[in-house]
Short mmCIF file of C-alpha atoms in Angstrom, two decimals:
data_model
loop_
_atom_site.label_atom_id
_atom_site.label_comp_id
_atom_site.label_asym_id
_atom_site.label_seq_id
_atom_site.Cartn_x
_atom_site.Cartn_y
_atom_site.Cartn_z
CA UNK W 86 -9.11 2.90 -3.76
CA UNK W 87 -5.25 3.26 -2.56
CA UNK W 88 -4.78 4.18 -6.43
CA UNK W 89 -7.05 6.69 -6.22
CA UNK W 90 -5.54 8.30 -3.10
CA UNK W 91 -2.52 8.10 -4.20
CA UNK W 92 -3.09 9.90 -7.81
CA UNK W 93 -4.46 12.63 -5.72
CA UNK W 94 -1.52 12.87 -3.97
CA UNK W 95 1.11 12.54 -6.72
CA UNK W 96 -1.50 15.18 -8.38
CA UNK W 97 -0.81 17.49 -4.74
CA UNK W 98 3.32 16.57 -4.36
CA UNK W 99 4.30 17.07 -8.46
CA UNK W 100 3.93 19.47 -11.01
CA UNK W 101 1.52 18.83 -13.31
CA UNK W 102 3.24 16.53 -16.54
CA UNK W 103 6.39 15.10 -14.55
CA UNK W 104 7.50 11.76 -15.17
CA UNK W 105 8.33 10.11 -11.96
CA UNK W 106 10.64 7.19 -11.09
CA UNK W 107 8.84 5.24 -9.27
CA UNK W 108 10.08 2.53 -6.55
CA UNK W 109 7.35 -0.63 -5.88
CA UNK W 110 8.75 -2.45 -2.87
CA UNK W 111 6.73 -6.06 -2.65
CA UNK W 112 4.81 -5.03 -5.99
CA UNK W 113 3.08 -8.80 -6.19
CA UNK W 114 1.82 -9.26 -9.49
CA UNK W 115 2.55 -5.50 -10.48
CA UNK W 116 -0.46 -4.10 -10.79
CA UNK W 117 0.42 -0.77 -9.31
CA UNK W 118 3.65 -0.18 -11.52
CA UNK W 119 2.17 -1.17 -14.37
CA UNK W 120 -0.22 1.02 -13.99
CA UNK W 121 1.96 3.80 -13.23
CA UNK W 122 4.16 2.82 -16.36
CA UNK W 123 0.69 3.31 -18.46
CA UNK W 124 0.40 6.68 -17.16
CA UNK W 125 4.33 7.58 -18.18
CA UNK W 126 6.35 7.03 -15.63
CA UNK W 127 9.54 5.05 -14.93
CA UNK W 128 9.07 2.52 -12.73
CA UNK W 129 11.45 -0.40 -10.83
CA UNK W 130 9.22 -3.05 -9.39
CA UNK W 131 10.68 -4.97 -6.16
CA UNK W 132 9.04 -8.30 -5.30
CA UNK W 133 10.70 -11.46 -3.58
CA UNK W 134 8.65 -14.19 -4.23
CA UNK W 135 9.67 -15.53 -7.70
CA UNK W 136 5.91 -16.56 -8.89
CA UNK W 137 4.68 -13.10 -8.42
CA UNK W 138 7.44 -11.93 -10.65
CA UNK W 139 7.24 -14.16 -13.13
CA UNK W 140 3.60 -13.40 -13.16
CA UNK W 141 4.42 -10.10 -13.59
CA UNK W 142 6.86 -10.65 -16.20
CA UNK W 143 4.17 -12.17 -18.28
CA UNK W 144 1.49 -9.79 -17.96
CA UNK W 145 4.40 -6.91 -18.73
CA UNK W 146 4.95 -8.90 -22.05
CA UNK W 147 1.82 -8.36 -23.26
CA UNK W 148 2.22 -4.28 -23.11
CA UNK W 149 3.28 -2.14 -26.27
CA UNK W 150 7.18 -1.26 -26.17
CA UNK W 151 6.83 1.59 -24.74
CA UNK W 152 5.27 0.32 -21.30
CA UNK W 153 7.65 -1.58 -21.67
CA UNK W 154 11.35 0.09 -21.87
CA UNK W 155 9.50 2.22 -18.56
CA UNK W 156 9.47 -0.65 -16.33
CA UNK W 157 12.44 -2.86 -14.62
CA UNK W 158 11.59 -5.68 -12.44
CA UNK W 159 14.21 -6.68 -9.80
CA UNK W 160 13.77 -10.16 -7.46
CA UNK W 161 14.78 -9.01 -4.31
CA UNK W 162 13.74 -8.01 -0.32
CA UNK W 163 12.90 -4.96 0.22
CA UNK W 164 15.23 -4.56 2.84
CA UNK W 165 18.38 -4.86 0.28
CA UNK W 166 17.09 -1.59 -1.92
CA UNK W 167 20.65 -0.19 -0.78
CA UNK W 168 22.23 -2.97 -2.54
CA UNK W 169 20.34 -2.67 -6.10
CA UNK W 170 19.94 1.48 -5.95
CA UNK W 171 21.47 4.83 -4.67
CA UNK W 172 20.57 7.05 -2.22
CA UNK W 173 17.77 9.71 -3.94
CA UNK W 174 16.98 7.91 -6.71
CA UNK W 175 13.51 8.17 -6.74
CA UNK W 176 10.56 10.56 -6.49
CA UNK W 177 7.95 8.02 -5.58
CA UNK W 178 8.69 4.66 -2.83
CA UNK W 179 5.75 3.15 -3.10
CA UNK W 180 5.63 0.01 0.01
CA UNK W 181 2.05 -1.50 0.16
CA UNK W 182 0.81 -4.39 2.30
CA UNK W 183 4.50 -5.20 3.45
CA UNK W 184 5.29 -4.27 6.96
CA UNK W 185 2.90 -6.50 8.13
CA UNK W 186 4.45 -9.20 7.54
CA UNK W 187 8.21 -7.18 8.39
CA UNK W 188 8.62 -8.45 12.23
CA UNK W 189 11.09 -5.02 13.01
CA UNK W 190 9.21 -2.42 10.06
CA UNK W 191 11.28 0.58 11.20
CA UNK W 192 14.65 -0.70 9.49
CA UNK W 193 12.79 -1.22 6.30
CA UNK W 194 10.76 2.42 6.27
CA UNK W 195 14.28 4.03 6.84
CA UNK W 196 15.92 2.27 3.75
CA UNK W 197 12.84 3.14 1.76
CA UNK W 198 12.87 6.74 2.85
CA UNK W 199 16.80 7.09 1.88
CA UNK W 200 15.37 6.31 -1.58
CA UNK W 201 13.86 8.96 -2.05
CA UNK W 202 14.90 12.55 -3.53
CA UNK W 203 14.44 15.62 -1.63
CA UNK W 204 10.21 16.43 -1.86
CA UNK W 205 10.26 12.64 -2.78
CA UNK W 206 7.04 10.85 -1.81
CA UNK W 207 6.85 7.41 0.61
CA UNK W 208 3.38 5.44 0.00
CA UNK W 209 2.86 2.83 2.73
CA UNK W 210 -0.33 0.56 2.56
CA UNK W 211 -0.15 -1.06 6.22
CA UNK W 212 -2.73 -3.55 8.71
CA UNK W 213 -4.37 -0.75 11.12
CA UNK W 214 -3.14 -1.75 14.39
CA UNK W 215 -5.82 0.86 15.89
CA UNK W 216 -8.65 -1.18 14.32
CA UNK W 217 -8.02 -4.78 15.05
CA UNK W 218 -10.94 -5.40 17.30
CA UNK W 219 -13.22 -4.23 14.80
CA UNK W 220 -13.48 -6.82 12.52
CA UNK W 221 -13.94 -9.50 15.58
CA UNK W 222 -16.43 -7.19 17.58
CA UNK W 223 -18.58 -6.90 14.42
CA UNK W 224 -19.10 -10.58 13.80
CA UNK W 225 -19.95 -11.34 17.20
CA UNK W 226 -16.66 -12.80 18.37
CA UNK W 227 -15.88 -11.23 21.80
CA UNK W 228 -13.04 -13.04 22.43
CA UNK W 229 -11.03 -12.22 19.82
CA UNK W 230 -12.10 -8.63 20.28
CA UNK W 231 -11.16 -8.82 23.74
CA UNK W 232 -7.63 -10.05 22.96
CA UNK W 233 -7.30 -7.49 19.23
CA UNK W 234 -7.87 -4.16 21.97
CA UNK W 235 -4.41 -4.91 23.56
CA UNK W 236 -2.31 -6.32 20.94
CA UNK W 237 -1.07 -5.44 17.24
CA UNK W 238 -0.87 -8.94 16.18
CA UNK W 239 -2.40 -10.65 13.16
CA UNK W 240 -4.25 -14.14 13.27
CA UNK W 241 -4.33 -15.98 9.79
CA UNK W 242 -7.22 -14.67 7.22
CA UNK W 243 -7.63 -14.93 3.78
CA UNK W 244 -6.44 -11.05 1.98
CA UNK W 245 -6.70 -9.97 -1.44
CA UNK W 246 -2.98 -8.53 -3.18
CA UNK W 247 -2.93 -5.03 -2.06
CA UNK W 248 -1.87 -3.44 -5.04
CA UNK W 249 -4.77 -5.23 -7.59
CA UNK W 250 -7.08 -7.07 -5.61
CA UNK W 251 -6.75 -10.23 -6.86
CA UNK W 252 -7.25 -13.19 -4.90
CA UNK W 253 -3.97 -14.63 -2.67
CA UNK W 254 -3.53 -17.49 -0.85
CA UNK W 255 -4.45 -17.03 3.01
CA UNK W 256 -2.24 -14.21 5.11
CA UNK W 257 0.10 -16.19 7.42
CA UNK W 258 0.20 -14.25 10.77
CA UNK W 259 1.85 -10.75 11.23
CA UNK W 260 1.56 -7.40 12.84
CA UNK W 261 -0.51 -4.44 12.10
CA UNK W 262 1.22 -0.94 12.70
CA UNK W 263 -0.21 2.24 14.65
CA UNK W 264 -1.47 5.21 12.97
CA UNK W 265 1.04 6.99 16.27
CA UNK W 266 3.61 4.97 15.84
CA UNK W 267 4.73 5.23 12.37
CA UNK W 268 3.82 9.35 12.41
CA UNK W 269 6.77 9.02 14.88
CA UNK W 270 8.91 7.36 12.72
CA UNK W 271 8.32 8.70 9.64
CA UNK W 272 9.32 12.30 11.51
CA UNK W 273 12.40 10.64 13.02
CA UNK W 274 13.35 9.80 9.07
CA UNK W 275 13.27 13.16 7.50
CA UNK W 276 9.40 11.88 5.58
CA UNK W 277 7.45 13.67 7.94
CA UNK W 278 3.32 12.43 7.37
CA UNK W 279 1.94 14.62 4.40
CA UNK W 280 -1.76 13.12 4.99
CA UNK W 281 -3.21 9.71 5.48
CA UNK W 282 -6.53 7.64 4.69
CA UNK W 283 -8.28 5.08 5.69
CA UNK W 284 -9.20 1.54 3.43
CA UNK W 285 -12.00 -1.05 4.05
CA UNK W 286 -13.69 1.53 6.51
CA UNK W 287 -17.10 -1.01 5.75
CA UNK W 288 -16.21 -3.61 2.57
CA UNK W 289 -15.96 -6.87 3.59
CA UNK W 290 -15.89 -6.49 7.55
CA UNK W 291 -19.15 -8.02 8.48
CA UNK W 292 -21.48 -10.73 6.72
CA UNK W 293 -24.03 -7.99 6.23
CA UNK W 294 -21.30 -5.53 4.66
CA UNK W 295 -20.77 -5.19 0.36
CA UNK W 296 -18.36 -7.59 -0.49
CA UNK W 297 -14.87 -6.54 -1.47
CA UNK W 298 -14.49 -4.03 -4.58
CA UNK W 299 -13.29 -7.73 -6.59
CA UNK W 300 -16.41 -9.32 -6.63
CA UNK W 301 -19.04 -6.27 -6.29
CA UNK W 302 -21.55 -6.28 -8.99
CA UNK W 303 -20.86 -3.59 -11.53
CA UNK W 304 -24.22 -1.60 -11.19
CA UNK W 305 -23.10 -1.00 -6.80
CA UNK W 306 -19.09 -0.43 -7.41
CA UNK W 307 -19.38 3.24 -7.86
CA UNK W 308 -21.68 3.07 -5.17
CA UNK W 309 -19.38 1.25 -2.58
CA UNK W 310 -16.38 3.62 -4.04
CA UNK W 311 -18.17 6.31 -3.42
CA UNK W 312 -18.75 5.52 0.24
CA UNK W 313 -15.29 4.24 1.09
CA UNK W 314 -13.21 7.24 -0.73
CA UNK W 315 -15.31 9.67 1.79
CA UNK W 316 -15.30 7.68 4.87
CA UNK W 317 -11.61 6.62 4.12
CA UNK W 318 -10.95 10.37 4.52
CA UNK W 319 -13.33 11.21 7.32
CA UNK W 320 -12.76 11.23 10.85
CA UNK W 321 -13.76 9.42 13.09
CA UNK W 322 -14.20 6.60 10.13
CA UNK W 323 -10.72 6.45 8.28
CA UNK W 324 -9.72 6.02 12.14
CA UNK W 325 -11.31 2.30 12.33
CA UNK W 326 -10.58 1.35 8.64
CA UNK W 327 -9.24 -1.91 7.93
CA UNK W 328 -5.73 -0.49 6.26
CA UNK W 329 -3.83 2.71 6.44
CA UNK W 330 -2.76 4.54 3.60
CA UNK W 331 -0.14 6.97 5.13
CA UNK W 332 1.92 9.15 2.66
CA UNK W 333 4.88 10.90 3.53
CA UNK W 334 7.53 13.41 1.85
CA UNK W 335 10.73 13.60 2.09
CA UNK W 336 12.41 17.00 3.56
#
């Protein structure tokens, strides 16, 4: 789904034809940049943990030469991107299922933004600190609902890797971000919100709910796709979605 609202927006923010070069900040086992490589463009992959890039490294092996000589993988925190590149050196900062686990996010979402060249494009994938009480409320547990309505703190769940959907080990705790909150910050960094979606408005929440998009049967995906892609931009559902796919450009 975030691949899909984020083609649309490339497809809104870019001529038609450009090759981009394209930042992934915490890329996990790269399926978003490689996917982005398939489609052309050049792409530097950012991950810390040195399993996921390894994995990565091996799955980037098996590509044809010219995927690739389009991607470079760097082990590194997404914090240090001042260290490793310049100022405006990309068109696309792509930062998905990060800040939650970023204690102070506002740092990091500056140094991301500096990234970028002018009409550049920021991507954040981010825990919907709006929404927390959702999740509880729906499965009957009231205290946890009570306690999700007043803070933006995480308690430990098992997640699939933002950018692919495979399976990862359990979340540890974090911190979810509001929808108000980073429209605020993004303004105070010169990447002023371009539009924003909602993901997981319904998959997974509840026992009743379709499973996640990773294990739905094949005959219901473009079913369940269907559904989330509208409610995920549809008020007042993208509001209560799980994630937050906010995308902003650079002035």
């Amino acid at each position: 789904m975030v691949a899909r609202q984020l083609d649309e927006q490339l497809a809104r923010v870019f001529p038609v034809g450009r090759r981009l070069r394209v930042l992934d900040v915490g890329m996990g086992r790269g399926a978003q940049a490689l996917r982005l490589a398939r489609l052309g463009h050049q792409v530097t992959g950012v991950e810390r943990d040195p399993r996921l890039i390894a994995t990565a490294r091996g799955t980037l092996a098996e590509e044809p030469d010219g995927i690739r000589e389009r991607v470079r993988l760097v082990q590194g925190e997404g914090r240090d991107t001042g260290v490793h590149f310049l100022p405006g050196s990309f068109d696309v900062v792509l930062c998905h299922g990060v800040l939650m686990h970023v204690e102070e996010p506002d740092p990091l979402v500056a140094g991301l933004a500096r990234m970028l060249a002018p009409g550049g494009l920021l991507s954040l994938l981010v825990r919907n600190g709006d929404a927390l009480a959702m999740t509880p409320g729906l499965t009957g547990d009231w205290t946890g609902a009570l306690t999700a309505l007043d803070s933006t703190a995480l308690l430990p769940r098992s997640r699939s890797e933002a950018d692919g959907g495979t399976p990862a080990a359990p979340a540890p705790e974090g911190r979810a971000d509001r929808l108000s909150a980073l429209t605020a910050t993004l303004h105070g960094i010169a990447a002023p919100l371009h539009t924003w979606y909602g993901v997981h408005v319904f998959a997974g929440r509840t026992p009743g709910a379709p499973a996640p998009v990773c294990s739905v049967a094949p005959d219901a995906l473009e079913t369940l796709l269907a559904v989330e892609e509208r409610a995920g931009r549809t008020d007042p559902y993208r509001g209560v979605a799980e994630l937050l796919h906010l995308c902003g450009v650079r002035g």
